[in-house]
Short mmCIF file of C-alpha atoms and ligand atoms in Angstrom, two decimals:
data_model
loop_
_atom_site.label_atom_id
_atom_site.label_comp_id
_atom_site.label_asym_id
_atom_site.label_seq_id
_atom_site.Cartn_x
_atom_site.Cartn_y
_atom_site.Cartn_z
CA UNK A 1 -10.37 9.03 -27.15
CA UNK A 2 -9.68 11.40 -24.23
CA UNK A 3 -7.91 9.47 -21.47
CA UNK A 4 -10.14 9.28 -18.43
CA UNK A 5 -8.24 9.97 -15.24
CA UNK A 6 -10.06 10.37 -11.95
CA UNK A 7 -8.83 13.29 -9.83
CA UNK A 8 -8.17 12.70 -6.13
CA UNK A 9 -10.17 15.12 -4.09
CA UNK A 10 -8.84 16.01 -1.59
CA UNK A 11 -5.26 14.73 -2.08
CA UNK A 12 -5.43 12.64 1.09
CA UNK A 13 -7.69 10.00 2.59
CA UNK A 14 -11.02 11.24 3.90
CA UNK A 15 -11.36 8.49 6.53
CA UNK A 16 -8.52 6.85 8.43
CA UNK A 17 -8.81 4.24 11.19
CA UNK A 18 -8.99 5.40 14.78
CA UNK A 19 -6.28 3.90 16.95
CA UNK A 20 -7.93 3.88 20.41
CA UNK A 21 -9.34 0.86 22.22
CA UNK A 22 -13.02 1.79 21.83
CA UNK A 23 -12.57 1.42 18.08
CA UNK A 24 -10.74 -1.93 18.30
CA UNK A 25 -13.10 -3.35 15.66
CA UNK A 26 -11.87 -0.93 12.96
CA UNK A 27 -8.42 -0.09 14.27
CA UNK A 28 -6.58 -1.91 11.47
CA UNK A 29 -8.52 -0.53 8.52
CA UNK A 30 -11.58 1.37 7.31
CA UNK A 31 -11.92 0.76 3.57
CA UNK A 32 -14.01 -0.46 0.60
CA UNK A 33 -17.28 1.37 1.21
CA UNK A 34 -20.63 1.11 -0.51
CA UNK A 35 -22.33 4.49 -0.84
CA UNK A 36 -25.92 5.72 -0.79
CA UNK A 37 -27.90 8.91 -0.43
CA UNK A 38 -30.32 8.92 2.48
CA UNK A 39 -32.36 12.03 3.25
CA UNK A 40 -29.83 14.88 2.98
CA UNK A 41 -26.82 12.74 3.80
CA UNK A 42 -24.21 10.72 1.96
CA UNK A 43 -23.89 7.40 3.75
CA UNK A 44 -20.87 5.12 3.52
CA UNK A 45 -21.21 1.50 4.61
CA UNK A 46 -17.61 0.43 4.96
CA UNK A 47 -15.55 -2.66 5.64
CA UNK A 48 -13.80 -2.42 9.00
CA UNK A 49 -10.79 -4.53 9.97
CA UNK A 50 -9.78 -5.37 13.52
CA UNK A 51 -6.26 -6.35 14.57
CA UNK A 52 -6.97 -9.94 13.55
CA UNK A 53 -8.36 -8.99 10.12
CA UNK A 54 -11.94 -9.86 11.00
CA UNK A 55 -14.28 -7.77 8.87
CA UNK A 56 -17.38 -6.00 10.11
CA UNK A 57 -19.51 -3.26 8.60
CA UNK A 58 -19.36 0.30 9.89
CA UNK A 59 -21.29 3.39 8.85
CA UNK A 60 -20.18 6.99 8.24
CA UNK A 61 -22.41 9.93 7.33
CA UNK A 62 -21.73 13.28 5.71
CA UNK A 63 -23.46 16.33 4.27
CA UNK A 64 -20.67 17.36 1.91
CA UNK A 65 -19.21 13.97 0.97
CA UNK A 66 -15.79 14.76 2.48
CA UNK A 67 -16.23 15.42 6.22
CA UNK A 68 -17.65 12.17 7.59
CA UNK A 69 -19.06 11.44 11.02
CA UNK A 70 -17.99 8.03 12.32
CA UNK A 71 -19.84 6.06 14.98
CA UNK A 72 -18.53 3.98 17.86
CA UNK A 73 -19.97 0.58 17.01
CA UNK A 74 -20.28 -1.57 13.91
CA UNK A 75 -23.71 -1.83 12.31
CA UNK A 76 -23.13 -5.45 11.38
CA UNK A 77 -20.94 -7.67 13.53
CA UNK A 78 -19.38 -10.92 12.49
CA UNK A 79 -20.94 -14.05 13.93
CA UNK A 80 -18.49 -16.89 14.62
CA UNK A 81 -21.46 -19.25 14.91
CA UNK A 82 -22.56 -18.49 11.38
CA UNK A 83 -20.61 -21.01 9.33
CA UNK A 84 -20.53 -18.59 6.39
CA UNK A 85 -19.35 -15.52 8.27
CA UNK A 86 -16.61 -16.73 10.60
CA UNK A 87 -14.07 -14.27 9.18
CA UNK A 88 -16.72 -11.65 8.67
CA UNK A 89 -18.45 -9.54 6.09
CA UNK A 90 -16.49 -7.81 3.37
CA UNK A 91 -16.93 -5.33 0.54
CA UNK A 92 -20.51 -4.02 0.95
CA UNK A 93 -22.18 -2.63 -2.19
CA UNK A 94 -25.37 -0.67 -1.69
CA UNK A 95 -28.19 -0.50 -4.22
CA UNK A 96 -31.47 1.31 -3.61
CA UNK A 97 -34.60 -0.26 -5.11
CA UNK A 98 -37.94 1.33 -4.18
CA UNK A 99 -37.56 2.30 -0.52
CA UNK A 100 -35.06 -0.40 0.41
CA UNK A 101 -31.26 -0.27 0.43
CA UNK A 102 -29.82 -3.70 -0.39
CA UNK A 103 -26.29 -4.23 0.92
CA UNK A 104 -24.76 -7.11 -1.02
CA UNK A 105 -21.44 -8.29 0.41
CA UNK A 106 -18.93 -11.08 0.60
CA UNK A 107 -19.54 -13.53 3.45
CA UNK A 108 -16.11 -14.89 4.35
CA UNK A 109 -15.46 -18.00 6.36
CA UNK A 110 -13.33 -21.05 6.92
CA UNK A 111 -14.36 -24.30 5.33
CA UNK A 112 -16.87 -26.48 7.14
CA UNK A 113 -15.47 -28.75 9.81
CA UNK A 114 -14.84 -32.04 8.06
CA UNK A 115 -15.02 -30.54 4.57
CA UNK A 116 -12.31 -32.01 2.33
CA UNK A 117 -9.27 -29.82 1.82
CA UNK A 118 -6.53 -30.99 -0.49
CA UNK A 119 -3.58 -29.59 1.42
CA UNK A 120 -1.14 -31.21 -1.03
CA UNK A 121 -2.23 -28.68 -3.68
CA UNK A 122 -0.06 -25.57 -4.00
CA UNK A 123 -3.11 -23.33 -4.40
CA UNK A 124 -4.93 -24.83 -1.40
CA UNK A 125 -7.00 -22.16 0.35
CA UNK A 126 -8.67 -23.11 3.62
CA UNK A 127 -11.36 -20.45 3.47
CA UNK A 128 -14.38 -19.91 1.30
CA UNK A 129 -16.41 -16.98 0.09
CA UNK A 130 -20.11 -16.66 -0.56
CA UNK A 131 -22.37 -13.75 -1.55
CA UNK A 132 -24.56 -12.54 1.30
CA UNK A 133 -26.91 -9.62 1.89
CA UNK A 134 -28.31 -7.25 4.48
CA UNK A 135 -31.05 -4.74 3.79
CA UNK A 136 -32.32 -1.60 5.47
CA UNK A 137 -34.82 1.18 4.95
CA UNK A 138 -33.36 3.65 7.46
CA UNK A 139 -29.70 2.72 8.14
CA UNK A 140 -30.70 2.08 11.74
CA UNK A 141 -32.17 -1.42 11.64
CA UNK A 142 -30.81 -4.07 9.30
CA UNK A 143 -32.25 -7.36 8.09
CA UNK A 144 -29.71 -10.16 7.77
CA UNK A 145 -30.61 -12.26 4.72
CA UNK A 146 -27.56 -14.53 5.06
CA UNK A 147 -26.06 -16.14 1.98
CA UNK A 148 -28.20 -15.30 -1.04
CA UNK A 149 -26.29 -17.24 -3.70
CA UNK A 150 -26.17 -20.61 -1.94
CA UNK A 151 -23.20 -22.89 -2.60
CA UNK A 152 -21.73 -20.58 -5.18
CA UNK A 153 -18.17 -19.45 -4.46
CA UNK A 154 -18.63 -15.88 -5.59
CA UNK A 155 -17.79 -12.31 -4.60
CA UNK A 156 -17.75 -8.80 -6.12
CA UNK A 157 -21.55 -8.90 -6.25
CA UNK A 158 -23.96 -6.02 -6.69
CA UNK A 159 -27.58 -5.45 -7.68
CA UNK A 160 -28.84 -3.41 -10.62
CA UNK A 161 -30.86 -0.48 -9.22
CA UNK A 162 -34.17 -1.54 -10.80
CA UNK A 163 -36.15 -4.72 -11.32
CA UNK A 164 -35.93 -6.28 -14.78
CA UNK A 165 -39.14 -8.10 -15.80
CA UNK A 166 -40.10 -8.02 -12.14
CA UNK A 167 -36.83 -9.58 -10.98
CA UNK A 168 -33.76 -8.40 -9.11
CA UNK A 169 -30.61 -8.66 -11.23
CA UNK A 170 -27.24 -9.37 -9.63
CA UNK A 171 -23.73 -9.21 -11.09
CA UNK A 172 -21.09 -11.34 -9.40
CA UNK A 173 -17.79 -13.05 -10.11
CA UNK A 174 -17.67 -16.79 -9.53
CA UNK A 175 -14.69 -19.04 -8.93
CA UNK A 176 -15.13 -21.83 -11.50
CA UNK A 177 -13.01 -24.64 -12.98
CA UNK A 178 -12.42 -22.18 -15.87
CA UNK A 179 -11.10 -19.50 -13.52
CA UNK A 180 -13.06 -16.52 -12.25
CA UNK A 181 -16.05 -15.66 -14.42
CA UNK A 182 -18.20 -12.54 -14.36
CA UNK A 183 -21.89 -13.54 -14.32
CA UNK A 184 -25.38 -12.15 -13.93
CA UNK A 185 -28.45 -13.84 -12.50
CA UNK A 186 -32.05 -12.91 -11.77
CA UNK A 187 -34.35 -13.65 -8.83
CA UNK A 188 -37.73 -12.59 -7.50
CA UNK A 189 -37.06 -13.46 -3.88
CA UNK A 190 -33.31 -14.13 -3.37
CA UNK A 191 -34.21 -17.80 -2.87
CA UNK A 192 -34.82 -19.24 -6.33
CA UNK A 193 -32.66 -18.04 -9.18
CA UNK A 194 -32.73 -18.35 -12.98
CA UNK A 195 -29.89 -19.95 -14.94
CA UNK A 196 -26.86 -17.66 -14.59
CA UNK A 197 -25.42 -16.06 -17.71
CA UNK A 198 -21.72 -15.51 -18.33
CA UNK A 199 -20.53 -12.05 -19.27
CA UNK A 200 -17.71 -12.37 -21.73
CA UNK A 201 -14.32 -11.37 -20.43
CA UNK A 202 -13.87 -8.02 -22.06
CA UNK A 203 -10.20 -7.38 -22.47
CA UNK A 204 -6.67 -8.58 -22.67
CA UNK A 205 -5.35 -5.34 -21.14
CA UNK A 206 -2.29 -5.91 -18.97
CA UNK A 207 -3.81 -4.07 -15.99
CA UNK A 208 -6.64 -6.64 -15.83
CA UNK A 209 -4.78 -9.78 -16.82
CA UNK A 210 -5.23 -11.49 -13.44
CA UNK A 211 -8.76 -10.36 -12.49
CA UNK A 212 -11.51 -8.04 -13.66
CA UNK A 213 -14.87 -7.29 -12.00
CA UNK A 214 -17.11 -4.84 -10.13
CA UNK A 215 -16.43 -2.24 -8.60
CA UNK A 216 -19.15 0.06 -7.67
CA UNK A 217 -22.86 -0.70 -7.71
CA UNK A 218 -24.38 -0.25 -11.20
CA UNK A 219 -25.61 3.32 -11.79
CA UNK A 220 -28.29 4.24 -14.34
CA UNK A 221 -27.15 6.78 -16.95
CA UNK A 222 -28.78 7.48 -20.35
CA UNK A 223 -26.26 5.16 -22.07
CA UNK A 224 -26.86 2.14 -19.79
CA UNK A 225 -25.63 0.85 -16.44
CA UNK A 226 -22.33 2.47 -15.51
CA UNK A 227 -20.05 0.56 -13.15
CA UNK A 228 -16.67 1.54 -11.74
CA UNK A 229 -14.70 -1.68 -12.21
CA UNK A 230 -11.48 -3.04 -10.77
CA UNK A 231 -8.64 -4.87 -12.44
CA UNK A 232 -5.68 -6.78 -11.03
CA UNK A 233 -2.46 -7.44 -12.89
CA UNK A 234 0.11 -10.18 -12.37
CA UNK A 235 1.98 -8.05 -9.81
CA UNK A 236 -1.26 -7.93 -7.73
CA UNK A 237 -1.67 -4.19 -8.30
CA UNK A 238 -5.35 -3.18 -8.08
CA UNK A 239 -6.54 -0.38 -10.38
CA UNK A 240 -9.93 1.12 -11.23
CA UNK A 241 -11.68 1.30 -14.59
CA UNK A 242 -15.17 1.77 -15.99
CA UNK A 243 -17.70 -0.63 -17.51
CA UNK A 244 -21.01 0.03 -19.23
CA UNK A 245 -23.77 -2.58 -19.53
CA UNK A 246 -26.70 -2.46 -21.92
CA UNK A 247 -29.86 -1.44 -20.05
CA UNK A 248 -32.01 -3.43 -22.53
CA UNK A 249 -29.83 -6.51 -22.14
CA UNK A 250 -27.70 -6.28 -18.96
CA UNK A 251 -25.81 -9.46 -19.90
CA UNK A 252 -24.02 -7.31 -22.52
CA UNK A 253 -20.92 -5.38 -21.57
CA UNK A 254 -20.93 -2.69 -24.24
CA UNK A 255 -17.98 -0.48 -23.28
CA UNK A 256 -15.07 -0.44 -20.90
CA UNK A 257 -12.17 1.90 -20.17
CA UNK A 258 -9.25 2.25 -17.84
CA UNK A 259 -7.31 2.41 -15.77
CA UNK A 260 -8.88 5.59 -14.45
CA UNK A 261 -7.03 5.44 -11.13
CA UNK A 262 -3.97 3.51 -9.99
CA UNK A 263 -1.97 3.38 -6.75
CA UNK A 264 0.30 6.43 -6.63
CA UNK A 265 0.05 8.07 -3.22
CA UNK A 266 1.62 6.68 -0.02
CA UNK A 267 -1.83 5.70 1.34
CA UNK A 268 -2.52 3.65 -1.80
CA UNK A 269 0.93 2.07 -2.00
CA UNK A 270 1.39 1.21 1.70
CA UNK A 271 -1.12 -0.16 4.17
CA UNK A 272 -2.51 -3.57 5.06
CA UNK A 273 -2.27 -4.75 1.43
CA UNK A 274 0.07 -2.59 -0.69
CA UNK A 275 -0.70 -1.15 -4.13
CA UNK A 276 -4.48 -1.30 -3.95
CA UNK A 277 -7.19 1.08 -5.03
CA UNK A 278 -10.51 -0.75 -4.78
CA UNK A 279 -14.06 0.54 -4.85
CA UNK A 280 -17.46 -0.70 -3.71
CA UNK A 281 -19.44 2.47 -4.41
CA UNK A 282 -19.81 5.60 -6.52
CA UNK A 283 -22.40 8.35 -6.78
CA UNK A 284 -23.37 10.90 -9.40
CA UNK A 285 -23.45 14.30 -7.70
CA UNK A 286 -24.41 17.15 -10.07
CA UNK A 287 -22.12 16.81 -13.10
CA UNK A 288 -19.59 14.58 -11.35
CA UNK A 289 -19.00 10.92 -10.54
CA UNK A 290 -17.71 10.62 -6.98
CA UNK A 291 -15.83 7.37 -6.49
CA UNK A 292 -15.24 6.28 -2.91
CA UNK A 293 -12.36 3.85 -2.79
CA UNK A 294 -10.18 1.97 -0.36
CA UNK A 295 -6.45 2.73 -0.31
CA UNK A 296 -4.16 -0.28 0.47
CA UNK A 297 -7.01 -1.93 2.45
CA UNK A 298 -6.62 0.68 5.21
CA UNK A 299 -8.25 4.04 4.42
CA UNK A 300 -11.04 5.58 2.37
CA UNK A 301 -10.41 8.27 -0.23
CA UNK A 302 -12.48 9.92 -2.96
CA UNK A 303 -11.71 10.47 -6.64
CA UNK A 304 -13.82 12.38 -9.15
CA UNK A 305 -14.55 12.09 -12.88
CA UNK A 306 -16.64 14.53 -14.88
CA UNK A 307 -19.76 12.83 -16.27
CA UNK A 308 -19.43 14.76 -19.57
CA UNK A 309 -15.96 13.24 -20.08
CA UNK A 310 -17.27 9.73 -19.42
CA UNK A 311 -20.23 10.24 -21.75
CA UNK A 312 -18.05 11.74 -24.48
CA UNK A 313 -15.68 8.76 -24.25
CA UNK A 314 -18.65 6.37 -24.48
CA UNK A 315 -20.14 8.17 -27.51
CA UNK A 316 -16.79 8.30 -29.30
CA UNK A 317 -16.31 4.57 -29.09
CA UNK A 318 -19.86 3.19 -29.50
C1 LIG B 401 -10.06 -8.26 -3.03
C2 LIG B 401 -11.11 -7.94 -1.99
C3 LIG B 401 -10.98 -6.53 -1.49
C4 LIG B 401 -9.56 -6.11 -1.24
C5 LIG B 401 -8.64 -6.52 -2.38
C6 LIG B 401 -7.19 -6.19 -2.12
O1 LIG B 401 -10.04 -9.62 -3.29
O2 LIG B 401 -10.98 -8.83 -0.92
O3 LIG B 401 -11.70 -6.39 -0.29
O4 LIG B 401 -9.53 -4.70 -1.13
O5 LIG B 401 -8.79 -7.90 -2.59
O6 LIG B 401 -6.71 -6.84 -0.97
#
């Protein structure tokens, strides 16, 4: 099989945080962006970090996918009165279905006041994550849906870009007693859900031996749903890979590959969190897969794979 290695293009970040006071809300980091095409623009919805590591969502627009226009204010602020969003909104993944762009994200917060916390445990974590959502039709006004997977400690969530038997389908990774498990579930209205299905852990590769999950939003290609994945090893290095799900049965992971990109450049090795390349969005443009990714939780860069190489690798191994 030909090794798949994404090429950095250009060899530097395409968005870096602005240091002035007006942009206090994203001064510490602009990273992990979901991507969409809207009219003749490429739109990035990114995670912005302030000096206190509160996350908000910002927007950047571009005609060529490299030169981005940034705006002065976040599109989604964090609400300290929302018990699920006290630390903010993280890792937006954008999926277009019909005329609506669904932005599925992590809602990050502290535990409820009074909620039991076993501080004697070594792995005690005083915060919690949920999967939340915003939606928009025009990237100007946004509907806040709040937490859409109630009471499920889950992140890395994204929607499949079409309804399946009339239902929305969402991949996510849940913290369970068995560790973190990749799952899929289906809903008509984001209120009542079917029984979730586990997706079997695909690999014992060393680059994914701590964690493995999405990645980009799922993208329809003739072979199935293509996802740029991420993997974490025991040194906490984040790398990118690829996953392919069966379009007839999206609970089936039918192919995976990687790593396709790993931290090598200074902006991937040093930042807010070192040794991280992490993606929330990718786009097929012509013959190429453009992967927008965060470098060290501080900047946004782009890497490219040729679709023919991906498809050849899939056909060789299926
Ligand atoms: C993951 C997510 C990402 C982040 C990565 C590395 O758990 O929170 O937003 O980029 O960790 O810090």
